[in-house]
Coordinates of C-alpha atoms in Angstrom, one line a residue:
Chain B
M268 CA 62.1 7.1 -145.0
P269 CA 58.9 5.6 -146.6
D270 CA 57.6 2.6 -144.7
G271 CA 58.3 0.2 -147.5
E272 CA 62.0 1.0 -147.6
R273 CA 62.7 1.4 -143.9
H274 CA 65.0 -1.0 -142.1
E275 CA 63.1 -3.1 -139.7
T276 CA 64.7 -4.0 -136.4
L277 CA 61.8 -5.7 -134.5
R278 CA 58.6 -7.1 -136.0
L279 CA 55.7 -8.5 -134.0
S280 CA 53.0 -10.3 -135.9
H281 CA 49.7 -11.3 -134.4
L282 CA 51.3 -12.4 -131.1
A283 CA 48.9 -14.0 -128.7
F284 CA 49.6 -15.7 -125.3
D285 CA 47.4 -17.0 -122.6
Y286 CA 47.9 -18.4 -119.1
R287 CA 45.6 -21.4 -118.9
G288 CA 42.9 -19.7 -120.9
A289 CA 43.4 -16.2 -119.5
P290 CA 44.7 -14.0 -122.3
A291 CA 47.8 -12.0 -121.6
L292 CA 48.6 -10.9 -125.1
R293 CA 46.0 -10.4 -127.8
D294 CA 46.9 -10.2 -131.4
V295 CA 49.9 -7.8 -130.9
T296 CA 51.2 -6.6 -134.2
A297 CA 53.8 -3.9 -134.6
S298 CA 57.0 -3.1 -136.5
F299 CA 59.9 -1.0 -135.2
A300 CA 62.8 0.6 -137.1
T301 CA 64.9 2.0 -134.4
R302 CA 67.1 0.4 -131.7
R303 CA 65.5 2.0 -128.7
I304 CA 62.0 0.6 -128.0
A305 CA 60.1 1.0 -124.8
V306 CA 57.1 -1.1 -123.9
L307 CA 54.8 0.9 -121.6
G308 CA 51.9 -0.2 -119.7
P309 CA 50.3 -0.4 -116.2
N310 CA 50.8 -3.5 -114.1
G311 CA 49.1 -6.5 -115.7
A312 CA 49.2 -4.9 -119.2
G313 CA 51.2 -7.9 -120.6
K314 CA 54.7 -6.2 -120.6
S315 CA 56.5 -9.0 -118.9
T316 CA 54.6 -11.6 -120.9
L317 CA 55.7 -9.8 -124.1
M318 CA 59.3 -9.7 -122.8
G319 CA 59.0 -13.4 -122.0
V320 CA 57.9 -14.2 -125.5
L321 CA 60.6 -12.1 -127.0
S322 CA 63.2 -13.8 -124.8
T323 CA 61.8 -17.2 -126.0
S324 CA 61.2 -18.4 -122.5
K325 CA 57.5 -18.3 -123.3
R326 CA 56.1 -19.7 -126.5
P327 CA 53.2 -17.7 -128.0
C328 CA 50.1 -19.7 -128.7
H329 CA 49.7 -17.7 -131.9
G330 CA 51.8 -15.4 -134.1
T331 CA 55.5 -14.8 -134.8
F332 CA 58.2 -12.2 -134.2
S333 CA 61.7 -11.5 -135.6
H334 CA 64.7 -9.3 -134.9
C335 CA 66.6 -8.1 -138.0
G336 CA 65.2 -11.0 -139.9
L337 CA 65.9 -13.7 -137.4
A338 CA 62.7 -15.5 -136.5
P339 CA 63.1 -17.9 -133.6
L340 CA 59.8 -19.6 -134.2
E341 CA 60.6 -20.3 -137.8
G342 CA 63.8 -22.3 -137.3
G343 CA 66.2 -19.6 -136.1
L344 CA 65.9 -20.3 -132.4
S345 CA 69.6 -21.0 -131.6
A346 CA 70.9 -18.1 -133.7
Y347 CA 68.3 -15.8 -132.2
R348 CA 69.2 -16.7 -128.7
R349 CA 72.9 -16.4 -129.4
Q350 CA 72.5 -12.7 -130.2
L351 CA 70.2 -12.1 -127.2
G352 CA 70.9 -10.5 -123.8
V353 CA 68.2 -10.6 -121.1
V354 CA 68.0 -8.5 -118.0
P355 CA 65.5 -10.3 -115.8
Q356 CA 63.2 -8.4 -113.4
A357 CA 65.1 -9.9 -110.5
L358 CA 68.3 -11.9 -110.3
V359 CA 68.6 -13.6 -107.0
A360 CA 72.0 -14.3 -105.6
L361 CA 73.2 -17.9 -106.0
P362 CA 75.1 -18.9 -102.8
G363 CA 78.8 -19.3 -103.5
Y364 CA 79.0 -17.8 -106.9
S365 CA 81.2 -14.8 -107.4
C366 CA 80.4 -12.1 -110.0
R367 CA 83.0 -13.4 -112.3
E368 CA 81.8 -17.0 -112.0
L369 CA 78.2 -16.0 -112.8
L370 CA 79.4 -14.1 -115.9
D371 CA 81.6 -17.1 -116.9
Y372 CA 78.5 -19.3 -116.6
V373 CA 76.4 -16.9 -118.7
C374 CA 79.2 -16.9 -121.3
W375 CA 78.9 -20.7 -121.5
L376 CA 75.1 -20.4 -121.8
R377 CA 75.4 -17.9 -124.6
R378 CA 78.2 -19.9 -126.3
V379 CA 80.7 -17.1 -126.1
P380 CA 83.9 -18.6 -127.6
G381 CA 86.4 -19.5 -124.8
V382 CA 89.2 -17.3 -126.1
H383 CA 87.0 -14.2 -125.7
R384 CA 85.5 -15.0 -122.3
R385 CA 87.9 -13.4 -120.0
E386 CA 87.9 -10.2 -121.9
R387 CA 84.1 -10.1 -122.3
V388 CA 83.6 -10.8 -118.6
E389 CA 86.0 -8.0 -117.6
A390 CA 84.5 -5.6 -120.1
A391 CA 80.9 -6.3 -118.8
L392 CA 82.0 -5.9 -115.2
T393 CA 83.7 -2.6 -116.0
A394 CA 80.7 -1.4 -118.0
V395 CA 78.5 -1.6 -114.9
G396 CA 81.2 -0.5 -112.5
L397 CA 81.7 -3.8 -110.8
H398 CA 85.2 -4.6 -112.0
D399 CA 86.6 -4.2 -108.5
R400 CA 84.0 -6.7 -107.2
A401 CA 84.8 -9.5 -109.7
G402 CA 85.7 -12.0 -107.0
T403 CA 82.9 -11.0 -104.5
P404 CA 80.4 -13.7 -103.7
L405 CA 76.9 -12.6 -104.9
R406 CA 75.5 -12.9 -101.4
H407 CA 77.7 -10.0 -100.4
L408 CA 76.3 -7.6 -103.1
S409 CA 73.7 -5.0 -102.4
G410 CA 70.4 -4.9 -104.3
G411 CA 71.7 -2.1 -106.5
M412 CA 74.8 -4.1 -107.3
L413 CA 72.8 -7.2 -108.1
R414 CA 70.8 -5.1 -110.6
R415 CA 74.0 -3.9 -112.2
L416 CA 75.3 -7.5 -112.3
A417 CA 72.0 -8.5 -114.0
V418 CA 72.8 -5.9 -116.7
A419 CA 76.5 -7.1 -116.9
Q420 CA 75.4 -10.7 -117.5
A421 CA 73.1 -9.5 -120.3
L422 CA 76.0 -7.6 -122.0
V423 CA 78.6 -10.3 -121.7
N424 CA 77.9 -11.8 -125.1
R425 CA 77.7 -8.4 -126.8
P426 CA 74.0 -8.9 -127.7
A427 CA 72.4 -7.5 -130.8
L428 CA 69.1 -7.6 -129.0
L429 CA 68.9 -6.6 -125.3
L430 CA 65.6 -7.3 -123.5
M431 CA 65.1 -5.6 -120.1
D432 CA 62.1 -6.0 -117.8
E433 CA 61.7 -3.0 -115.5
P434 CA 65.5 -2.3 -115.7
T435 CA 65.6 0.7 -113.4
A436 CA 63.5 -0.8 -110.6
G437 CA 65.5 -0.7 -107.4
L438 CA 68.1 1.8 -108.6
D439 CA 68.6 5.1 -106.9
P440 CA 68.5 8.3 -109.0
Q441 CA 72.3 8.4 -109.5
Q442 CA 72.4 4.7 -110.6
R443 CA 69.5 5.4 -112.9
V444 CA 71.5 8.1 -114.6
S445 CA 74.6 5.9 -114.9
F446 CA 72.4 3.2 -116.3
R447 CA 70.9 5.4 -119.0
T448 CA 74.4 6.5 -119.9
L449 CA 75.5 2.9 -120.2
L450 CA 72.6 2.1 -122.5
A451 CA 73.1 5.2 -124.6
G452 CA 76.6 3.8 -125.4
L453 CA 75.3 0.6 -126.9
H454 CA 74.9 1.9 -130.4
E455 CA 74.8 -1.4 -132.2
T456 CA 72.3 -3.1 -129.9
T457 CA 68.6 -3.0 -130.2
I458 CA 67.2 -2.4 -126.7
V459 CA 63.7 -3.3 -125.9
F460 CA 62.7 -2.5 -122.3
A461 CA 59.4 -2.9 -120.5
T462 CA 58.6 -0.3 -117.9
H463 CA 55.8 1.5 -116.2
L464 CA 58.1 4.5 -115.6
V465 CA 57.3 7.0 -118.3
E466 CA 60.5 9.0 -117.5
D467 CA 62.6 6.0 -118.5
A468 CA 60.7 5.7 -121.7
A469 CA 61.0 9.5 -122.4
A470 CA 64.7 9.5 -121.7
L471 CA 65.7 6.4 -123.6
A472 CA 63.2 5.3 -126.2
D473 CA 63.0 6.3 -129.9
E474 CA 59.9 4.2 -130.3
L475 CA 57.1 3.2 -128.0
A476 CA 54.6 0.5 -127.7
V477 CA 51.7 0.9 -125.2
L478 CA 50.1 -2.2 -123.9
H479 CA 46.8 -2.4 -121.9
E480 CA 45.2 -5.6 -120.9
G481 CA 47.2 -7.5 -123.4
R482 CA 46.3 -5.3 -126.3
L483 CA 48.6 -3.0 -128.2
L484 CA 47.0 0.5 -127.8
W485 CA 49.6 2.4 -129.7
S486 CA 53.0 1.9 -131.3
G487 CA 55.3 4.3 -133.2
R488 CA 58.0 6.9 -132.9
A489 CA 58.2 8.9 -129.7
E490 CA 57.8 12.2 -131.6
Q491 CA 54.5 10.9 -133.0
F492 CA 53.3 10.0 -129.4
V493 CA 53.8 13.5 -128.3
H494 CA 54.7 16.7 -130.1
P495 CA 58.5 16.6 -131.0
D496 CA 59.0 19.8 -129.0
Q497 CA 57.3 18.3 -125.9
I498 CA 59.1 14.9 -125.4
T499 CA 59.2 15.3 -121.7
A500 CA 58.3 12.8 -119.0
A501 CA 55.2 14.8 -118.1
A502 CA 54.0 15.0 -121.7
V503 CA 54.6 11.3 -122.3
E504 CA 52.8 10.5 -119.1
R505 CA 49.8 12.7 -120.0
R506 CA 49.4 11.1 -123.4
Y507 CA 49.9 7.6 -122.0
L508 CA 47.2 8.1 -119.3
E509 CA 44.9 9.5 -122.0
L510 CA 45.4 6.3 -124.1
V511 CA 44.9 4.0 -121.1
E512 CA 41.7 5.8 -120.1
Q513 CA 40.3 5.7 -123.6
A514 CA 41.1 2.0 -123.9
P515 CA 38.0 -0.2 -124.5
Chain N
M247 CA 82.2 -25.6 -120.3
I248 CA 84.9 -26.5 -117.8
R249 CA 84.7 -23.2 -116.0
A250 CA 80.9 -23.3 -115.8
W251 CA 81.1 -26.9 -114.6
W252 CA 83.7 -26.1 -112.1
A253 CA 81.6 -23.3 -110.6
E254 CA 78.7 -25.8 -110.3
F255 CA 81.0 -28.5 -108.9
R256 CA 82.5 -26.5 -106.0
H257 CA 79.5 -24.7 -104.6
G258 CA 76.2 -25.3 -102.9
A259 CA 74.3 -28.6 -103.0
P260 CA 76.8 -30.5 -105.3
L261 CA 79.6 -29.7 -103.0
A262 CA 77.7 -30.5 -99.8
A263 CA 76.2 -33.7 -101.2
G264 CA 79.5 -34.7 -102.7
L265 CA 81.4 -34.3 -99.5
L266 CA 78.6 -36.1 -97.7
T267 CA 78.7 -38.9 -100.2
L268 CA 82.4 -39.2 -99.9
L269 CA 82.2 -39.3 -96.1
A270 CA 79.3 -41.7 -96.1
G271 CA 81.2 -43.9 -98.6
V272 CA 84.4 -43.9 -96.7
A273 CA 82.6 -44.4 -93.3
L274 CA 80.6 -47.3 -94.7
G275 CA 83.7 -48.6 -96.4
A276 CA 85.5 -48.7 -93.1
T277 CA 82.7 -50.7 -91.5
V278 CA 82.3 -53.2 -94.4
G279 CA 83.2 -56.7 -93.0
R280 CA 86.4 -58.1 -94.6
Q281 CA 86.1 -61.4 -92.9
P282 CA 83.5 -62.9 -95.2
M283 CA 85.4 -61.8 -98.3
L284 CA 87.1 -64.4 -100.4
P285 CA 90.6 -63.9 -101.8
G286 CA 90.8 -61.7 -104.9
C287 CA 89.2 -58.5 -106.2
A288 CA 85.7 -59.7 -106.9
D289 CA 84.3 -59.5 -103.4
P290 CA 85.8 -56.0 -102.5
L291 CA 84.5 -54.7 -105.8
N292 CA 81.1 -56.2 -105.1
A293 CA 81.1 -54.6 -101.6
G294 CA 82.0 -51.3 -103.3
L295 CA 79.1 -51.7 -105.7
V296 CA 76.7 -52.4 -102.9
L297 CA 78.0 -49.3 -101.0
G298 CA 77.9 -47.0 -104.1
V299 CA 74.3 -48.0 -104.8
T300 CA 73.3 -47.6 -101.2
V301 CA 74.6 -44.0 -100.9
S302 CA 73.3 -43.0 -104.4
P303 CA 70.0 -41.6 -103.0
L304 CA 72.0 -38.8 -101.5
A305 CA 72.9 -37.6 -105.0
L306 CA 69.3 -37.9 -106.1
G307 CA 68.1 -35.7 -103.3
A308 CA 71.0 -33.2 -103.7
A309 CA 70.4 -33.0 -107.4
A310 CA 66.7 -32.1 -106.9
V311 CA 67.7 -29.5 -104.2
H312 CA 70.3 -28.0 -106.5
V313 CA 67.8 -27.6 -109.4
A314 CA 65.4 -25.9 -107.0
R315 CA 68.2 -23.5 -106.1
L316 CA 68.9 -22.8 -109.7
Q317 CA 65.3 -22.1 -110.3
N318 CA 65.0 -19.8 -107.3
G319 CA 68.2 -17.9 -108.3
R320 CA 66.5 -17.3 -111.8
L321 CA 69.4 -19.0 -113.5
L322 CA 67.2 -21.6 -114.9
A323 CA 64.9 -19.0 -116.4
L324 CA 67.9 -17.2 -117.8
A325 CA 69.2 -20.4 -119.3
G326 CA 65.8 -20.8 -121.0
T327 CA 66.6 -17.8 -123.1
S328 CA 70.1 -19.0 -124.1
P329 CA 71.3 -21.2 -127.0
R330 CA 72.0 -24.0 -124.5
G331 CA 68.5 -23.7 -123.0
R332 CA 67.2 -25.0 -119.7
G333 CA 68.4 -28.4 -120.7
G334 CA 72.0 -27.1 -120.9
T335 CA 71.9 -25.9 -117.3
L336 CA 70.1 -29.0 -116.0
R337 CA 72.7 -31.2 -117.8
L338 CA 75.6 -29.2 -116.3
A339 CA 74.0 -29.6 -112.8
W340 CA 73.8 -33.3 -113.5
A341 CA 77.4 -33.4 -114.5
A342 CA 78.5 -31.7 -111.3
I343 CA 76.5 -33.9 -109.0
A344 CA 77.4 -37.1 -110.9
A345 CA 81.1 -36.2 -110.8
W346 CA 80.9 -35.8 -107.0
Q347 CA 78.9 -39.1 -106.8
L348 CA 81.6 -40.9 -108.8
L349 CA 84.3 -39.4 -106.6
G350 CA 82.5 -40.6 -103.5
Y351 CA 82.1 -44.1 -105.1
A352 CA 85.8 -44.2 -106.1
G353 CA 86.8 -43.0 -102.6
A354 CA 84.8 -45.7 -100.8
Q355 CA 85.9 -48.3 -103.3
L356 CA 89.6 -47.4 -102.9
F357 CA 89.2 -47.4 -99.1
I358 CA 87.7 -51.0 -99.2
L359 CA 90.4 -52.2 -101.7
G360 CA 93.1 -50.6 -99.6
N361 CA 91.9 -52.4 -96.5
T362 CA 91.5 -55.8 -98.2
S363 CA 94.1 -58.4 -98.9
L364 CA 94.1 -58.5 -102.7
H365 CA 96.2 -61.6 -103.0
G366 CA 94.2 -63.9 -105.3
Y367 CA 92.4 -63.6 -108.5
C368 CA 91.8 -60.2 -110.1
S369 CA 90.6 -59.9 -113.7
P370 CA 89.5 -57.1 -116.1
A371 CA 86.0 -58.8 -116.2
M372 CA 85.5 -57.8 -112.6
L373 CA 85.6 -54.1 -113.6
V374 CA 82.0 -54.6 -114.8
L375 CA 81.0 -54.4 -111.1
P376 CA 82.2 -50.8 -110.5
A377 CA 81.1 -49.9 -114.0
A378 CA 77.5 -51.0 -113.3
G379 CA 77.6 -49.3 -109.9
M380 CA 78.8 -46.0 -111.4
G381 CA 76.1 -46.3 -114.1
F382 CA 73.5 -46.7 -111.4
S383 CA 74.9 -43.7 -109.4
I384 CA 74.8 -41.5 -112.5
L385 CA 71.3 -42.5 -113.3
M386 CA 70.2 -41.7 -109.7
S387 CA 71.6 -38.2 -109.9
G388 CA 69.9 -37.7 -113.3
I389 CA 66.6 -38.8 -111.8
G390 CA 67.1 -36.2 -109.1
V391 CA 67.7 -33.5 -111.7
L392 CA 64.6 -34.5 -113.6
L393 CA 62.4 -34.5 -110.4
G394 CA 63.9 -31.1 -109.5
A395 CA 63.1 -29.7 -112.9
I396 CA 59.5 -31.0 -112.7
R397 CA 58.9 -29.7 -109.2
P398 CA 61.7 -27.3 -108.2
H399 CA 61.4 -27.2 -104.4
W400 CA 63.9 -28.2 -101.7
A401 CA 61.3 -30.6 -100.3
T402 CA 61.3 -32.5 -103.5
G403 CA 64.9 -33.3 -102.9
A404 CA 64.3 -34.3 -99.2
I405 CA 61.3 -36.5 -100.0
A406 CA 62.7 -38.0 -103.2
G407 CA 66.0 -38.8 -101.5
A408 CA 64.3 -40.5 -98.6
M409 CA 62.0 -42.5 -100.9
A410 CA 65.0 -43.4 -103.1
L411 CA 66.9 -44.7 -100.1
F412 CA 63.9 -46.8 -99.1
V413 CA 63.5 -48.2 -102.6
V414 CA 67.3 -48.8 -103.0
L415 CA 67.4 -50.7 -99.7
G416 CA 64.4 -52.7 -100.8
I417 CA 65.4 -53.5 -104.4
Q418 CA 68.7 -54.9 -103.2
R419 CA 66.7 -57.8 -101.7
L420 CA 64.6 -58.3 -104.7
E421 CA 64.5 -61.7 -106.3
G422 CA 62.8 -62.8 -109.5
P423 CA 62.2 -60.8 -112.7
A424 CA 62.6 -57.4 -110.9
G425 CA 65.7 -58.5 -109.2
R426 CA 67.3 -59.0 -112.6
L427 CA 67.6 -55.2 -113.1
V428 CA 69.4 -54.6 -109.8
P429 CA 73.1 -54.4 -110.0
T430 CA 74.0 -55.5 -106.4
F431 CA 74.4 -58.9 -105.1
I432 CA 74.6 -58.2 -101.4
F433 CA 74.7 -61.9 -100.3
T434 CA 77.0 -62.9 -103.1
Y435 CA 80.6 -64.0 -102.5
Y436 CA 82.7 -64.8 -105.5
Q437 CA 84.6 -68.1 -105.3
P438 CA 88.3 -67.4 -106.1
F439 CA 87.9 -69.0 -109.6
L440 CA 84.7 -67.1 -110.6
D441 CA 84.2 -63.8 -112.4
P442 CA 81.0 -61.7 -112.3
N443 CA 78.7 -62.4 -115.2
V444 CA 79.9 -59.8 -117.7
A445 CA 76.9 -60.1 -120.0
L446 CA 74.4 -59.4 -117.1
N447 CA 76.5 -56.6 -115.7
L448 CA 76.9 -55.0 -119.1
A449 CA 73.1 -55.4 -119.7
H450 CA 72.6 -53.5 -116.3
L451 CA 75.0 -50.8 -117.4
A452 CA 73.3 -50.5 -120.8
F453 CA 69.9 -50.2 -119.0
Y454 CA 71.2 -47.4 -116.7
L455 CA 72.8 -45.6 -119.5
A456 CA 69.8 -45.9 -121.7
A457 CA 67.6 -44.6 -118.9
G458 CA 70.1 -41.8 -118.4
A459 CA 70.0 -41.0 -122.1
M460 CA 66.2 -40.8 -121.9
I461 CA 66.4 -38.3 -119.0
W462 CA 69.1 -36.4 -120.9
A463 CA 66.7 -36.1 -123.8
L464 CA 63.8 -35.1 -121.6
L465 CA 65.7 -32.4 -119.6
P466 CA 65.1 -29.5 -122.0
M467 CA 61.5 -30.0 -120.9
R468 CA 60.3 -28.8 -124.3
R469 CA 58.4 -30.4 -127.2
G470 CA 60.6 -31.5 -130.0
A471 CA 62.8 -34.0 -128.2
G472 CA 60.4 -36.7 -129.2
L473 CA 62.6 -38.8 -131.5
A474 CA 65.5 -38.9 -129.0
V475 CA 63.2 -39.8 -126.1
V476 CA 61.6 -42.6 -128.2
A477 CA 65.0 -43.9 -129.2
A478 CA 66.2 -43.9 -125.6
A479 CA 63.0 -45.5 -124.4
A480 CA 63.6 -48.3 -127.0
A481 CA 67.1 -48.7 -125.6
V482 CA 65.8 -48.9 -122.1
L483 CA 63.3 -51.6 -123.1
G484 CA 65.9 -53.5 -125.1
S485 CA 68.5 -53.5 -122.4
G486 CA 65.9 -54.4 -119.8
V487 CA 64.9 -57.4 -121.9
L488 CA 68.5 -58.3 -122.3
A489 CA 69.1 -58.2 -118.6
H490 CA 66.2 -60.7 -118.2
V491 CA 67.3 -63.1 -120.9
V492 CA 71.1 -63.4 -120.3
D493 CA 72.4 -66.1 -118.1
G494 CA 73.2 -64.3 -114.8
D495 CA 75.4 -66.8 -113.0
P496 CA 79.0 -66.0 -112.3
V497 CA 81.3 -67.6 -114.8
Q498 CA 84.8 -69.1 -114.8
H499 CA 87.4 -67.4 -116.9
R500 CA 90.4 -68.2 -114.7
R501 CA 92.9 -70.6 -116.3
P502 CA 93.4 -73.9 -114.5
E503 CA 97.1 -74.0 -115.6
L504 CA 97.9 -71.6 -112.7
R505 CA 97.5 -74.5 -110.2
R506 CA 100.0 -75.5 -107.5
C507 CA 100.4 -79.2 -106.9
L508 CA 101.9 -81.5 -104.3
S509 CA 102.2 -85.3 -104.4
A510 CA 103.0 -87.8 -101.7
D511 CA 102.5 -91.6 -101.5
G512 CA 100.7 -91.8 -104.8
V513 CA 98.2 -89.0 -104.0
Q514 CA 98.3 -85.6 -105.7
L515 CA 96.5 -82.4 -104.6
C516 CA 96.3 -79.3 -106.7
V517 CA 95.1 -75.9 -105.5
W518 CA 94.8 -72.3 -106.8
P519 CA 98.0 -70.3 -106.1
E520 CA 96.5 -68.2 -103.3
S521 CA 95.6 -71.4 -101.4
E522 CA 99.1 -72.8 -101.6
A523 CA 99.2 -72.9 -97.8
A524 CA 96.6 -75.7 -98.0
L525 CA 98.7 -78.1 -100.0
H526 CA 100.5 -79.9 -97.3
P527 CA 97.8 -80.0 -94.6
G528 CA 95.3 -80.9 -97.4
L529 CA 97.4 -83.8 -98.4
V530 CA 97.7 -85.0 -94.8
A531 CA 93.9 -84.7 -94.4
I532 CA 93.4 -86.8 -97.6
Q533 CA 95.7 -89.5 -96.3
R534 CA 93.8 -89.6 -93.0
S535 CA 90.5 -89.9 -94.9
K536 CA 92.0 -92.6 -97.1
A537 CA 93.1 -94.5 -94.0
V538 CA 89.6 -94.3 -92.6
V539 CA 88.1 -95.7 -95.8
G540 CA 90.8 -98.3 -96.2
D541 CA 90.1 -100.8 -99.0
R542 CA 86.4 -100.9 -98.5
L543 CA 85.8 -98.2 -101.2
P544 CA 87.7 -97.2 -104.3
T545 CA 89.1 -93.7 -103.6
P546 CA 90.6 -91.2 -106.1
S547 CA 94.4 -90.6 -106.2
T548 CA 94.1 -87.1 -107.7
F549 CA 92.4 -84.2 -105.9
Q550 CA 92.0 -80.6 -106.9
Q551 CA 90.5 -77.5 -105.3
E552 CA 87.1 -76.3 -106.6
G553 CA 87.3 -74.6 -110.0
L554 CA 90.3 -76.7 -111.1
T555 CA 89.9 -79.6 -113.5
G556 CA 91.5 -83.0 -113.0
P557 CA 91.8 -86.3 -114.9
A558 CA 88.9 -88.7 -115.0
G559 CA 88.3 -90.3 -111.6
S560 CA 89.7 -87.3 -109.7
S561 CA 87.8 -85.6 -107.0
T562 CA 87.2 -82.0 -106.0
L563 CA 88.3 -80.7 -102.6
R564 CA 85.9 -78.0 -101.5
F565 CA 87.1 -75.8 -98.7
D566 CA 86.6 -72.2 -97.7
A567 CA 89.5 -70.3 -99.2
R568 CA 89.1 -67.5 -96.6
E569 CA 90.3 -69.5 -93.6
I570 CA 92.0 -72.8 -94.2
T571 CA 91.7 -74.8 -90.9
T572 CA 92.7 -78.4 -90.3
A573 CA 89.2 -79.3 -89.3
E574 CA 87.8 -77.8 -92.5
L575 CA 90.3 -79.5 -94.7
Q576 CA 89.6 -82.8 -93.0
H577 CA 85.9 -82.4 -93.6
A578 CA 86.7 -81.5 -97.3
A579 CA 88.8 -84.6 -97.6
H580 CA 86.0 -86.8 -96.2
R581 CA 83.7 -85.3 -98.8
A582 CA 86.2 -85.8 -101.6
M583 CA 86.7 -89.6 -101.0
V584 CA 83.7 -90.2 -103.3
P585 CA 83.2 -87.7 -106.1
Q586 CA 80.0 -85.8 -105.3
P587 CA 77.2 -86.6 -107.7
A588 CA 76.2 -83.8 -110.0
C589 CA 72.5 -84.6 -109.7
Q590 CA 70.0 -85.0 -107.0
A591 CA 69.4 -88.7 -107.6
G592 CA 72.8 -89.9 -106.3
L593 CA 73.0 -87.5 -103.4
E594 CA 71.2 -89.6 -100.8
A595 CA 73.7 -92.5 -101.3
W596 CA 76.6 -90.0 -101.3
F597 CA 75.6 -88.5 -98.0
S598 CA 75.2 -92.0 -96.5
L599 CA 78.8 -92.8 -97.5
L600 CA 80.0 -89.5 -96.1
D601 CA 78.2 -90.2 -92.8
W602 CA 80.0 -93.6 -92.7
I603 CA 83.4 -92.0 -93.2
V604 CA 82.7 -89.4 -90.5
A605 CA 81.6 -92.2 -88.2
G606 CA 85.0 -93.9 -88.7
S607 CA 87.0 -90.6 -88.2
E608 CA 85.1 -88.7 -85.6
P609 CA 82.5 -91.0 -83.9
G610 CA 81.5 -88.2 -81.6
Y611 CA 80.0 -86.2 -84.5
A612 CA 78.6 -89.2 -86.4
A613 CA 74.9 -90.0 -87.0
P614 CA 73.6 -93.0 -85.0
E615 CA 72.6 -94.7 -88.3
A616 CA 76.2 -94.5 -89.5
L617 CA 77.6 -95.7 -86.2
A618 CA 75.2 -98.7 -86.5
I619 CA 76.6 -99.5 -89.9
R620 CA 80.1 -99.2 -88.6
S621 CA 79.3 -101.8 -85.9
L622 CA 78.2 -104.4 -88.6
P623 CA 80.6 -107.2 -89.6
D624 CA 83.0 -106.2 -92.4
G625 CA 81.2 -108.3 -95.1
Q626 CA 77.9 -106.6 -94.4
Q627 CA 79.5 -103.2 -94.3
R628 CA 81.1 -103.9 -97.7
T629 CA 77.8 -105.0 -99.2
W630 CA 76.1 -101.8 -97.8
L631 CA 78.9 -99.6 -99.1
A632 CA 79.0 -101.2 -102.6
A633 CA 75.3 -100.6 -103.1
R634 CA 75.6 -96.9 -102.1
Y635 CA 78.8 -96.3 -104.0
T636 CA 77.2 -97.7 -107.2
A637 CA 74.1 -95.4 -106.6
A638 CA 76.3 -92.4 -105.9
T639 CA 78.6 -92.8 -108.9
T640 CA 76.1 -94.0 -111.6
A641 CA 72.8 -92.4 -110.8
C642 CA 73.7 -89.2 -112.8
R643 CA 75.0 -90.9 -115.9

């Protein structure tokens, strides 16, 4: 499809962010047309900052962004947040809360209508395999279960845009496979995930954005990143390292 | 909203602080001295107000600790990406803490009321006391949430709670302009015919609610809430000024028609219904005082308890409505033989007359000067009495 006609899911336009003068994002501009976007980069590349900006918890000092036409910085903040799901890098257990209570709470935060809440909570818990742990206090969950719960809370409002920061960190190989299967089933959801694990990017993403020291080194379809016949973790990693090494 | 609030309400710091507040309130309520309280509802409600304000720093500290906990659990960050924002989570935390605080207040208040004899005067106007107290408590928990949001650390709660306790104990003793913003009147006892000053207490309540509204507007901790903050700040200023300009004295709304009266030998005594037991002994005391005075001074024939109005020439019998003793009634009757001047100018003469009456009734307690007058010939006594009576009754005209 020619660029002028393609359906745009996510658009980043001259995004810049700094922490007390230290730039973390520098003029990041990109456009994505698919619903599976991986943000790759080494530690300190600006991935988490970009996720923070996209989740609206950080306000960029310059630039804008939009998802399917909804631009939070141009008056659409509430509508944008309503269709958002966020999987944080770490969700710490809150003493006393059960899984169901946490998801109820998130339903309230995301303004899920009361009549749908019970069904949404059950569906989200089932999707991550925690339906039999609904009443379990969070402090009794293992690290892996907490990661799954973090995903469940992000799905509870059936988001149109799902942001995940290092989503597979802390998961064992079997859980990682289940997790990828879960994401593969979310056909209507745009998933943007930040990772430094190229195998996640290779397995899940249709489009890639490579960040290095706050700059966007490359963005585009995965088959343009490496040859379409070679979309393997090893090929993606090789190309990614080449890019990082060539970076100014 | 209810389910999210309920989850907040029944866990962690809100639950712990709430139970602690409830326990502290009931424990303090059990130790509040009933003996000094006057009949009616005003004094127990005032005691509840003092108590509620005194334990409110607990809620402030707990609120700050709870917000730190939300921050550490990443829930606050998650809320920052939701349509309700961080402000929604902080406000919900405030609602949970404030609900516990109000429960603690209500528990302590009910405990005090349940242990107090409520016979006497109760009026809707007295509800301004718990209203102002609850407004103060809500404000304190809001301040805790704001402090916790600014510096989310458990130490913020501990330090701020301790400081707030220190401040609260201090401000309850404030006098002057700053004291006008304090809702408690720890040394105040409401006479059975007086109501709290509704205007002042409503000004207090407005001040706390306006300050609370300002915190509410500030809680999203984002730019853009400017107009709401400015409006709330204006309300804080306005209600603060109002609290300073309104007359703060207790007022009388109670209707004098409720009196109970008793007459004997041309003398009538009227009292408030709850002091009905004082009617007969009071009348006896008046007759004794009249006998001491004899015909040397004109004495009233109608007497009424403080707060009741009588015909021209009547006198007010001032006695402590808590404990009606013969000795106290006698002293009150002595004082009522000559109506007390309403200004300073006539008081010296009035006290001289009182000393003269006491010297005739209980010489053992009399001043030497009064005993000396008593020992004068009747004519000289009458001249001395007439001069002072004129001064006591005409100096304030």
